[in-house]
Amino acid sequence: MSKRLIKKPFPIFYAVIFIFTVTSFKTIANNNSSEINKKLPDRDYQAPAEESDQDLPPADDWMHSFHDTISNSVYQSAVWFDGFFSHDDSQEQTPQTTARIRLAWEPRSRDLAEFDTRFRVKVKLPHFKNKLDLILSDDSDDELSQLPLETSIKAKSEINDEPFAAAVRLIHTNTTEKFTDTRLGLSGGDIFLKSRHRSRYSWQDVHGFKIEPSVFYFLDDGLGARLLLEYDYQLNEKEQFRINYSIRGSESYSGIRWKHGFYHLQQIANDRAAVLGLLVEGERNGENGFLIDNYTLSYRYRFNALREWLFFDIEPFIEWPEEVDHKTTPGIALRVEGYFSKK
């Protein structure tokens, strides 16, 4: 079975991640609870014009400068790239950029040094009427949702853990009910082409369905396909029950990869949410027949604090991986995630 490997950061970077995470959680604990729970006006952070460096505490000043530096760097690169497609300065338009950076420490009972870093940059090019995006990422997640489920605990057997990928995305259809796009790019030194369609259906404002088939072709690995089916049941305004099922096959490996997910989502407050989930994944029709790789039971608590663009995750979990004969493996994931947007 072909597996794509992710390069791990250097040990000194582990220390930086850990110190930053611990410091952030300590700052949160010392903050006034009313400050943490207040409603945030906008996810796309814009610094108030009247706010000056002298008005900010040292910690906030550092965070303000850090956010502006990342946002401006991504934005200026996007303006430069989009400028290649404009021949008339009088019709100059500004692109929209969104970046996400996540640092995580995910220790398990048998592996305490499990660190993970993820990033994703998306640039909308206005000279193509926002039909063309440039995406740079090392994360297979396609949506910048506030509580993405596909980017929670990942089993080591997951096929679609991909290295850095750069792709140009052409959007064919983009409505509330339907979305179709095609990507052409480079991933792990391999050229790929991917086409995806997503359809959403709702019934009586309580039931929701999502169907998402996709086909892809890697120059080295050959042709492949994936199908995602999802059902949502809205219990009330703040609670939802979700079931999804996905299968994936490719010429690069025998068998079909499958994954079942059962989730209970809860919106606790405007800046807090939680997910209780059970994930089962494995393989069928392969060399080993039907095989369950891993069971994962987890509770993910996500909250926004300090700044409207900064999010924290605490996710205790229990795994039963096949590689250790399904022995109980407890662990916890601590994550810090920043969103940077400018247009």
mmCIF file of C-alpha atoms in Angstrom:
data_model
loop_
_atom_site.group_PDB
_atom_site.id
_atom_site.type_symbol
_atom_site.label_atom_id
_atom_site.label_comp_id
_atom_site.label_asym_id
_atom_site.label_seq_id
_atom_site.Cartn_x
_atom_site.Cartn_y
_atom_site.Cartn_z
ATOM 1 C CA MET A 1 0.000 0.000 0.000
ATOM 2 C CA SER A 2 1.403 3.399 -0.980
ATOM 3 C CA LYS A 3 1.564 5.902 1.854
ATOM 4 C CA ARG A 4 2.466 9.562 1.579
ATOM 5 C CA LEU A 5 4.819 10.732 4.277
ATOM 6 C CA ILE A 6 4.836 14.072 6.047
ATOM 7 C CA LYS A 7 8.140 15.608 7.020
ATOM 8 C CA LYS A 8 8.376 16.203 10.737
ATOM 9 C CA PRO A 9 9.785 19.473 12.146
ATOM 10 C CA PHE A 10 13.148 19.625 13.844
ATOM 11 C CA PRO A 11 13.334 18.868 17.606
ATOM 12 C CA ILE A 12 14.052 22.517 18.429
ATOM 13 C CA PHE A 13 10.770 23.400 16.727
ATOM 14 C CA TYR A 14 9.009 20.928 19.030
ATOM 15 C CA ALA A 15 10.181 23.005 21.981
ATOM 16 C CA VAL A 16 8.946 26.230 20.394
ATOM 17 C CA ILE A 17 5.511 24.696 19.789
ATOM 18 C CA PHE A 18 5.287 23.368 23.338
ATOM 19 C CA ILE A 19 6.366 26.638 24.981
ATOM 20 C CA PHE A 20 3.964 28.644 22.838
ATOM 21 C CA THR A 21 1.089 26.294 23.645
ATOM 22 C CA VAL A 22 1.721 26.247 27.407
ATOM 23 C CA THR A 23 2.153 30.021 27.522
ATOM 24 C CA SER A 24 -1.070 30.547 25.627
ATOM 25 C CA PHE A 25 -3.089 28.296 27.937
ATOM 26 C CA LYS A 26 -1.569 29.962 31.001
ATOM 27 C CA THR A 27 -2.580 33.376 29.663
ATOM 28 C CA ILE A 28 -6.110 32.140 29.067
ATOM 29 C CA ALA A 29 -6.391 30.884 32.625
ATOM 30 C CA ASN A 30 -5.378 34.306 33.978
ATOM 31 C CA ASN A 31 -7.829 36.188 31.797
ATOM 32 C CA ASN A 32 -11.172 37.421 32.999
ATOM 33 C CA SER A 33 -13.866 34.884 32.089
ATOM 34 C CA SER A 34 -16.125 37.626 30.780
ATOM 35 C CA GLU A 35 -13.435 38.612 28.314
ATOM 36 C CA ILE A 36 -13.237 35.071 26.974
ATOM 37 C CA ASN A 37 -16.996 34.579 26.648
ATOM 38 C CA LYS A 38 -17.901 37.861 24.970
ATOM 39 C CA LYS A 39 -19.403 37.748 21.489
ATOM 40 C CA LEU A 40 -16.968 38.431 18.670
ATOM 41 C CA PRO A 41 -18.133 40.763 15.881
ATOM 42 C CA ASP A 42 -16.155 39.409 12.912
ATOM 43 C CA ARG A 43 -13.971 36.389 12.109
ATOM 44 C CA ASP A 44 -11.958 38.360 9.535
ATOM 45 C CA TYR A 45 -9.820 40.342 11.891
ATOM 46 C CA GLN A 46 -9.206 44.019 11.156
ATOM 47 C CA ALA A 47 -7.212 46.113 13.630
ATOM 48 C CA PRO A 48 -9.174 49.180 14.860
ATOM 49 C CA ALA A 49 -7.806 52.401 13.416
ATOM 50 C CA GLU A 50 -7.700 54.167 16.769
ATOM 51 C CA GLU A 51 -5.739 51.378 18.443
ATOM 52 C CA SER A 52 -2.054 52.203 18.833
ATOM 53 C CA ASP A 53 0.904 50.223 20.068
ATOM 54 C CA GLN A 54 0.992 52.318 23.243
ATOM 55 C CA ASP A 55 -2.573 51.266 24.118
ATOM 56 C CA LEU A 56 -1.793 47.553 23.982
ATOM 57 C CA PRO A 57 -0.240 45.370 26.689
ATOM 58 C CA PRO A 58 3.066 43.762 25.654
ATOM 59 C CA ALA A 59 1.476 40.356 24.944
ATOM 60 C CA ASP A 60 -1.300 41.828 22.804
ATOM 61 C CA ASP A 61 1.205 44.045 21.009
ATOM 62 C CA TRP A 62 3.246 40.969 20.053
ATOM 63 C CA MET A 63 0.150 39.106 18.870
ATOM 64 C CA HIS A 64 -1.088 42.132 16.925
ATOM 65 C CA SER A 65 2.245 42.479 15.119
ATOM 66 C CA PHE A 66 2.435 38.743 14.448
ATOM 67 C CA HIS A 67 -1.041 38.672 12.902
ATOM 68 C CA ASP A 68 -0.405 41.725 10.730
ATOM 69 C CA THR A 69 2.934 40.394 9.534
ATOM 70 C CA ILE A 70 1.470 37.072 8.374
ATOM 71 C CA SER A 71 -1.637 38.660 6.842
ATOM 72 C CA ASN A 72 0.300 41.331 4.970
ATOM 73 C CA SER A 73 2.938 38.916 3.693
ATOM 74 C CA VAL A 74 0.345 36.571 2.218
ATOM 75 C CA TYR A 75 -1.659 39.479 0.818
ATOM 76 C CA GLN A 76 1.290 41.179 -0.895
ATOM 77 C CA SER A 77 2.318 37.888 -2.509
ATOM 78 C CA ALA A 78 -1.230 37.437 -3.778
ATOM 79 C CA VAL A 79 -1.315 40.971 -5.251
ATOM 80 C CA TRP A 80 1.987 40.321 -7.010
ATOM 81 C CA PHE A 81 0.767 36.999 -8.451
ATOM 82 C CA ASP A 82 -2.622 38.351 -9.539
ATOM 83 C CA GLY A 83 -0.912 41.305 -11.241
ATOM 84 C CA PHE A 84 0.405 38.981 -13.958
ATOM 85 C CA PHE A 85 -3.156 38.634 -15.273
ATOM 86 C CA SER A 86 -3.912 42.350 -15.456
ATOM 87 C CA HIS A 87 -2.783 44.547 -18.352
ATOM 88 C CA ASP A 88 -4.758 47.631 -17.388
ATOM 89 C CA ASP A 89 -3.784 49.449 -14.186
ATOM 90 C CA SER A 90 -7.095 51.342 -14.240
ATOM 91 C CA GLN A 91 -8.887 48.040 -13.621
ATOM 92 C CA GLU A 92 -6.720 47.071 -10.685
ATOM 93 C CA GLN A 93 -8.485 44.766 -8.231
ATOM 94 C CA THR A 94 -7.366 43.367 -4.922
ATOM 95 C CA PRO A 95 -7.302 39.615 -4.207
ATOM 96 C CA GLN A 96 -8.730 37.980 -1.111
ATOM 97 C CA THR A 97 -6.362 35.849 0.954
ATOM 98 C CA THR A 98 -7.025 33.387 3.765
ATOM 99 C CA ALA A 99 -4.334 31.559 5.695
ATOM 100 C CA ARG A 100 -4.531 29.038 8.515
ATOM 101 C CA ILE A 101 -1.644 27.827 10.656
ATOM 102 C CA ARG A 102 -2.029 25.112 13.295
ATOM 103 C CA LEU A 103 0.445 23.809 15.863
ATOM 104 C CA ALA A 104 -0.405 20.661 17.802
ATOM 105 C CA TRP A 105 0.989 18.339 20.434
ATOM 106 C CA GLU A 106 -0.782 14.958 20.406
ATOM 107 C CA PRO A 107 0.866 12.646 22.975
ATOM 108 C CA ARG A 108 -0.297 9.044 23.266
ATOM 109 C CA SER A 109 0.468 6.461 25.922
ATOM 110 C CA ARG A 110 3.011 4.830 23.591
ATOM 111 C CA ASP A 111 4.240 7.987 21.840
ATOM 112 C CA LEU A 112 4.611 11.161 23.900
ATOM 113 C CA ALA A 113 6.560 13.045 21.215
ATOM 114 C CA GLU A 114 3.803 13.265 18.601
ATOM 115 C CA PHE A 115 3.851 16.816 17.191
ATOM 116 C CA ASP A 116 1.975 18.066 14.169
ATOM 117 C CA THR A 117 2.012 21.283 12.138
ATOM 118 C CA ARG A 118 -0.479 22.190 9.449
ATOM 119 C CA PHE A 119 -0.977 25.193 7.213
ATOM 120 C CA ARG A 120 -3.244 26.219 4.361
ATOM 121 C CA VAL A 121 -3.199 29.342 2.200
ATOM 122 C CA LYS A 122 -5.995 30.185 -0.229
ATOM 123 C CA VAL A 123 -5.910 33.107 -2.669
ATOM 124 C CA LYS A 124 -8.902 34.220 -4.730
ATOM 125 C CA LEU A 125 -7.830 35.881 -7.985
ATOM 126 C CA PRO A 126 -10.290 38.701 -8.839
ATOM 127 C CA HIS A 127 -9.139 39.030 -12.470
ATOM 128 C CA PHE A 128 -10.753 35.647 -13.069
ATOM 129 C CA LYS A 129 -14.015 36.824 -11.451
ATOM 130 C CA ASN A 130 -13.164 34.751 -8.358
ATOM 131 C CA LYS A 131 -13.515 31.543 -10.368
ATOM 132 C CA LEU A 132 -9.845 30.684 -9.944
ATOM 133 C CA ASP A 133 -8.062 30.018 -6.636
ATOM 134 C CA LEU A 134 -4.469 29.338 -5.739
ATOM 135 C CA ILE A 135 -4.171 26.882 -2.833
ATOM 136 C CA LEU A 136 -0.990 26.004 -0.929
ATOM 137 C CA SER A 137 -1.437 23.399 1.785
ATOM 138 C CA ASP A 138 -0.163 20.350 3.630
ATOM 139 C CA ASP A 139 -3.661 19.569 4.933
ATOM 140 C CA SER A 140 -6.194 17.464 3.045
ATOM 141 C CA ASP A 141 -9.086 19.417 4.570
ATOM 142 C CA ASP A 142 -10.796 21.596 1.942
ATOM 143 C CA GLU A 143 -12.898 23.880 4.100
ATOM 144 C CA LEU A 144 -11.837 26.498 6.627
ATOM 145 C CA SER A 145 -14.724 25.714 8.950
ATOM 146 C CA GLN A 146 -14.523 26.730 12.594
ATOM 147 C CA LEU A 147 -14.827 23.138 13.773
ATOM 148 C CA PRO A 148 -13.567 20.817 11.021
ATOM 149 C CA LEU A 149 -14.044 17.132 11.793
ATOM 150 C CA GLU A 150 -11.716 15.698 9.174
ATOM 151 C CA THR A 151 -8.726 17.451 10.749
ATOM 152 C CA SER A 152 -9.162 16.047 14.244
ATOM 153 C CA ILE A 153 -7.296 12.912 15.345
ATOM 154 C CA LYS A 154 -5.758 11.144 12.342
ATOM 155 C CA ALA A 155 -4.806 7.506 12.363
ATOM 156 C CA LYS A 156 -1.343 6.713 11.020
ATOM 157 C CA SER A 157 -2.924 4.433 8.436
ATOM 158 C CA GLU A 158 -4.805 7.276 6.791
ATOM 159 C CA ILE A 159 -4.021 7.251 3.086
ATOM 160 C CA ASN A 160 -4.758 10.862 2.289
ATOM 161 C CA ASP A 161 -2.171 12.365 4.617
ATOM 162 C CA GLU A 162 -0.378 14.304 1.925
ATOM 163 C CA PRO A 163 2.817 16.392 1.920
ATOM 164 C CA PHE A 164 2.942 19.983 0.749
ATOM 165 C CA ALA A 165 0.691 20.576 -2.253
ATOM 166 C CA ALA A 166 0.345 23.569 -4.559
ATOM 167 C CA ALA A 167 -2.674 23.699 -6.840
ATOM 168 C CA VAL A 168 -4.701 26.008 -9.031
ATOM 169 C CA ARG A 169 -8.417 25.455 -8.515
ATOM 170 C CA LEU A 170 -11.048 26.289 -11.118
ATOM 171 C CA ILE A 171 -14.565 26.660 -9.663
ATOM 172 C CA HIS A 172 -17.288 25.583 -12.096
ATOM 173 C CA THR A 173 -20.353 25.822 -9.830
ATOM 174 C CA ASN A 174 -20.671 27.507 -6.445
ATOM 175 C CA THR A 175 -24.129 27.713 -4.892
ATOM 176 C CA THR A 176 -25.633 26.778 -1.542
ATOM 177 C CA GLU A 177 -26.771 23.411 -2.871
ATOM 178 C CA LYS A 178 -24.033 22.542 -5.392
ATOM 179 C CA PHE A 179 -20.297 22.999 -5.694
ATOM 180 C CA THR A 180 -18.002 21.706 -8.450
ATOM 181 C CA ASP A 181 -14.296 22.368 -8.857
ATOM 182 C CA THR A 182 -11.175 21.031 -10.576
ATOM 183 C CA ARG A 183 -7.605 21.227 -9.291
ATOM 184 C CA LEU A 184 -4.326 20.930 -11.120
ATOM 185 C CA GLY A 185 -1.198 20.931 -9.028
ATOM 186 C CA LEU A 186 1.837 19.318 -7.508
ATOM 187 C CA SER A 187 1.865 17.139 -4.377
ATOM 188 C CA GLY A 188 4.965 15.460 -2.989
ATOM 189 C CA GLY A 189 6.748 15.811 -6.325
ATOM 190 C CA ASP A 190 3.832 14.199 -8.179
ATOM 191 C CA ILE A 191 1.592 16.082 -10.614
ATOM 192 C CA PHE A 192 -2.117 15.533 -9.992
ATOM 193 C CA LEU A 193 -5.516 16.444 -11.389
ATOM 194 C CA LYS A 194 -8.609 16.265 -9.182
ATOM 195 C CA SER A 195 -12.264 16.933 -9.923
ATOM 196 C CA ARG A 196 -14.948 17.051 -7.231
ATOM 197 C CA HIS A 197 -18.681 17.644 -7.013
ATOM 198 C CA ARG A 198 -20.696 18.321 -3.860
ATOM 199 C CA SER A 199 -24.478 18.343 -3.544
ATOM 200 C CA ARG A 200 -26.457 19.262 -0.424
ATOM 201 C CA TYR A 201 -30.100 18.490 0.265
ATOM 202 C CA SER A 202 -32.343 19.437 3.173
ATOM 203 C CA TRP A 203 -35.768 18.345 4.301
ATOM 204 C CA GLN A 204 -38.072 20.057 6.813
ATOM 205 C CA ASP A 205 -35.106 22.099 8.120
ATOM 206 C CA VAL A 206 -34.151 19.108 10.272
ATOM 207 C CA HIS A 207 -32.587 16.568 7.924
ATOM 208 C CA GLY A 208 -29.535 17.304 5.806
ATOM 209 C CA PHE A 209 -27.728 15.174 3.234
ATOM 210 C CA LYS A 210 -24.399 15.650 1.491
ATOM 211 C CA ILE A 211 -23.039 13.632 -1.435
ATOM 212 C CA GLU A 212 -19.481 14.303 -2.556
ATOM 213 C CA PRO A 213 -17.903 12.144 -5.267
ATOM 214 C CA SER A 214 -14.430 12.958 -6.582
ATOM 215 C CA VAL A 215 -11.948 11.485 -9.045
ATOM 216 C CA PHE A 216 -8.210 12.153 -9.146
ATOM 217 C CA TYR A 217 -5.193 11.175 -11.163
ATOM 218 C CA PHE A 218 -1.582 11.203 -9.960
ATOM 219 C CA LEU A 219 1.127 10.862 -12.567
ATOM 220 C CA ASP A 220 2.988 8.267 -10.473
ATOM 221 C CA ASP A 221 0.135 6.609 -8.579
ATOM 222 C CA GLY A 222 -2.479 6.463 -11.328
ATOM 223 C CA LEU A 223 -6.252 6.894 -11.218
ATOM 224 C CA GLY A 224 -8.306 6.998 -8.032
ATOM 225 C CA ALA A 225 -11.729 7.945 -6.695
ATOM 226 C CA ARG A 226 -13.411 8.871 -3.407
ATOM 227 C CA LEU A 227 -17.048 9.039 -2.301
ATOM 228 C CA LEU A 228 -18.312 10.803 0.829
ATOM 229 C CA LEU A 229 -21.874 10.395 2.108
ATOM 230 C CA GLU A 230 -23.148 12.395 5.077
ATOM 231 C CA TYR A 231 -26.398 12.690 7.005
ATOM 232 C CA ASP A 232 -27.137 15.452 9.535
ATOM 233 C CA TYR A 233 -30.004 15.557 11.989
ATOM 234 C CA GLN A 234 -30.636 18.901 13.722
ATOM 235 C CA LEU A 235 -31.672 18.117 17.287
ATOM 236 C CA ASN A 236 -32.197 21.789 18.165
ATOM 237 C CA GLU A 237 -30.660 25.181 17.411
ATOM 238 C CA LYS A 238 -27.386 24.275 19.101
ATOM 239 C CA GLU A 239 -27.067 20.498 18.696
ATOM 240 C CA GLN A 240 -26.623 18.263 15.699
ATOM 241 C CA PHE A 241 -26.100 14.566 15.145
ATOM 242 C CA ARG A 242 -23.944 13.573 12.155
ATOM 243 C CA ILE A 243 -23.126 10.294 10.412
ATOM 244 C CA ASN A 244 -20.725 10.071 7.499
ATOM 245 C CA TYR A 245 -19.209 7.318 5.421
ATOM 246 C CA SER A 246 -16.381 7.554 2.908
ATOM 247 C CA ILE A 247 -14.589 5.093 0.645
ATOM 248 C CA ARG A 248 -11.444 5.625 -1.378
ATOM 249 C CA GLY A 249 -9.648 3.531 -3.969
ATOM 250 C CA SER A 250 -6.602 3.977 -6.160
ATOM 251 C CA GLU A 251 -4.407 2.094 -8.598
ATOM 252 C CA SER A 252 -1.464 2.699 -6.263
ATOM 253 C CA TYR A 253 -2.717 0.203 -3.639
ATOM 254 C CA SER A 254 -4.935 -2.853 -3.471
ATOM 255 C CA GLY A 255 -8.280 -2.815 -1.721
ATOM 256 C CA ILE A 256 -10.624 -0.015 -0.780
ATOM 257 C CA ARG A 257 -10.143 2.290 2.196
ATOM 258 C CA TRP A 258 -13.301 3.058 4.189
ATOM 259 C CA LYS A 259 -14.205 5.240 7.158
ATOM 260 C CA HIS A 260 -17.332 5.579 9.338
ATOM 261 C CA GLY A 261 -17.898 8.594 11.568
ATOM 262 C CA PHE A 262 -20.543 9.198 14.246
ATOM 263 C CA TYR A 263 -20.614 12.670 15.825
ATOM 264 C CA HIS A 264 -22.597 14.775 18.253
ATOM 265 C CA LEU A 265 -21.922 18.485 17.655
ATOM 266 C CA GLN A 266 -22.821 21.130 20.202
ATOM 267 C CA GLN A 267 -22.569 24.912 19.982
ATOM 268 C CA ILE A 268 -21.977 25.815 23.635
ATOM 269 C CA ALA A 269 -21.640 29.579 23.119
ATOM 270 C CA ASN A 270 -20.691 32.063 20.412
ATOM 271 C CA ASP A 271 -17.013 31.296 20.964
ATOM 272 C CA ARG A 272 -17.144 27.667 22.140
ATOM 273 C CA ALA A 273 -18.165 24.350 20.589
ATOM 274 C CA ALA A 274 -17.660 20.650 21.230
ATOM 275 C CA VAL A 275 -17.783 17.383 19.295
ATOM 276 C CA LEU A 276 -18.157 13.893 20.715
ATOM 277 C CA GLY A 277 -17.111 11.450 18.017
ATOM 278 C CA LEU A 278 -16.534 7.792 17.238
ATOM 279 C CA LEU A 279 -14.421 7.025 14.167
ATOM 280 C CA VAL A 280 -13.895 3.553 12.688
ATOM 281 C CA GLU A 281 -11.649 3.040 9.658
ATOM 282 C CA GLY A 282 -10.131 0.197 7.761
ATOM 283 C CA GLU A 283 -9.751 -1.650 4.466
ATOM 284 C CA ARG A 284 -11.641 -4.239 2.478
ATOM 285 C CA ASN A 285 -10.995 -6.328 -0.631
ATOM 286 C CA GLY A 286 -7.260 -5.950 -0.096
ATOM 287 C CA GLU A 287 -4.457 -8.422 0.463
ATOM 288 C CA ASN A 288 -5.680 -9.007 4.026
ATOM 289 C CA GLY A 289 -9.378 -9.083 3.169
ATOM 290 C CA PHE A 290 -11.575 -7.081 5.560
ATOM 291 C CA LEU A 291 -9.478 -5.203 8.124
ATOM 292 C CA ILE A 292 -10.262 -2.607 10.791
ATOM 293 C CA ASP A 293 -7.236 -0.366 11.280
ATOM 294 C CA ASN A 294 -8.400 1.727 14.177
ATOM 295 C CA TYR A 295 -11.226 2.769 16.494
ATOM 296 C CA THR A 296 -11.107 6.306 17.891
ATOM 297 C CA LEU A 297 -13.362 7.736 20.587
ATOM 298 C CA SER A 298 -12.766 11.434 21.229
ATOM 299 C CA TYR A 299 -14.219 14.579 22.792
ATOM 300 C CA ARG A 300 -13.075 17.772 21.125
ATOM 301 C CA TYR A 301 -13.548 21.117 22.899
ATOM 302 C CA ARG A 302 -12.770 24.180 20.787
ATOM 303 C CA PHE A 303 -12.832 27.788 21.942
ATOM 304 C CA ASN A 304 -11.838 31.245 20.796
ATOM 305 C CA ALA A 305 -9.788 33.405 23.163
ATOM 306 C CA LEU A 306 -7.400 36.368 23.325
ATOM 307 C CA ARG A 307 -8.085 37.400 19.723
ATOM 308 C CA GLU A 308 -10.931 36.711 17.309
ATOM 309 C CA TRP A 309 -8.507 35.000 14.934
ATOM 310 C CA LEU A 310 -7.008 32.648 17.522
ATOM 311 C CA PHE A 311 -8.527 29.253 18.425
ATOM 312 C CA PHE A 312 -7.602 26.506 20.883
ATOM 313 C CA ASP A 313 -8.470 22.818 20.901
ATOM 314 C CA ILE A 314 -8.416 20.330 23.771
ATOM 315 C CA GLU A 315 -9.200 16.806 22.608
ATOM 316 C CA PRO A 316 -8.807 13.800 24.900
ATOM 317 C CA PHE A 317 -9.167 10.546 22.981
ATOM 318 C CA ILE A 318 -8.869 6.778 23.190
ATOM 319 C CA GLU A 319 -7.623 4.703 20.268
ATOM 320 C CA TRP A 320 -7.613 0.970 19.560
ATOM 321 C CA PRO A 321 -5.131 0.650 16.637
ATOM 322 C CA GLU A 322 -4.655 -2.607 14.778
ATOM 323 C CA GLU A 323 -0.861 -2.207 14.734
ATOM 324 C CA VAL A 324 -0.794 -2.896 18.503
ATOM 325 C CA ASP A 325 -3.509 -5.596 18.401
ATOM 326 C CA HIS A 326 -6.234 -3.063 19.240
ATOM 327 C CA LYS A 327 -4.850 -2.377 22.701
ATOM 328 C CA THR A 328 -6.341 0.634 24.465
ATOM 329 C CA THR A 329 -4.223 3.717 23.714
ATOM 330 C CA PRO A 330 -5.310 6.915 25.505
ATOM 331 C CA GLY A 331 -4.013 10.316 24.530
ATOM 332 C CA ILE A 332 -4.775 14.028 24.323
ATOM 333 C CA ALA A 333 -4.375 16.625 21.590
ATOM 334 C CA LEU A 334 -3.582 20.279 22.375
ATOM 335 C CA ARG A 335 -3.760 22.637 19.424
ATOM 336 C CA VAL A 336 -3.312 26.331 18.702
ATOM 337 C CA GLU A 337 -4.750 27.575 15.414
ATOM 338 C CA GLY A 338 -4.556 31.027 13.848
ATOM 339 C CA TYR A 339 -6.635 32.426 10.991
ATOM 340 C CA PHE A 340 -5.236 35.233 8.866
ATOM 341 C CA SER A 341 -7.451 36.980 6.325
ATOM 342 C CA LYS A 342 -7.174 40.134 4.276
ATOM 343 C CA LYS A 343 -8.819 41.600 1.189
#
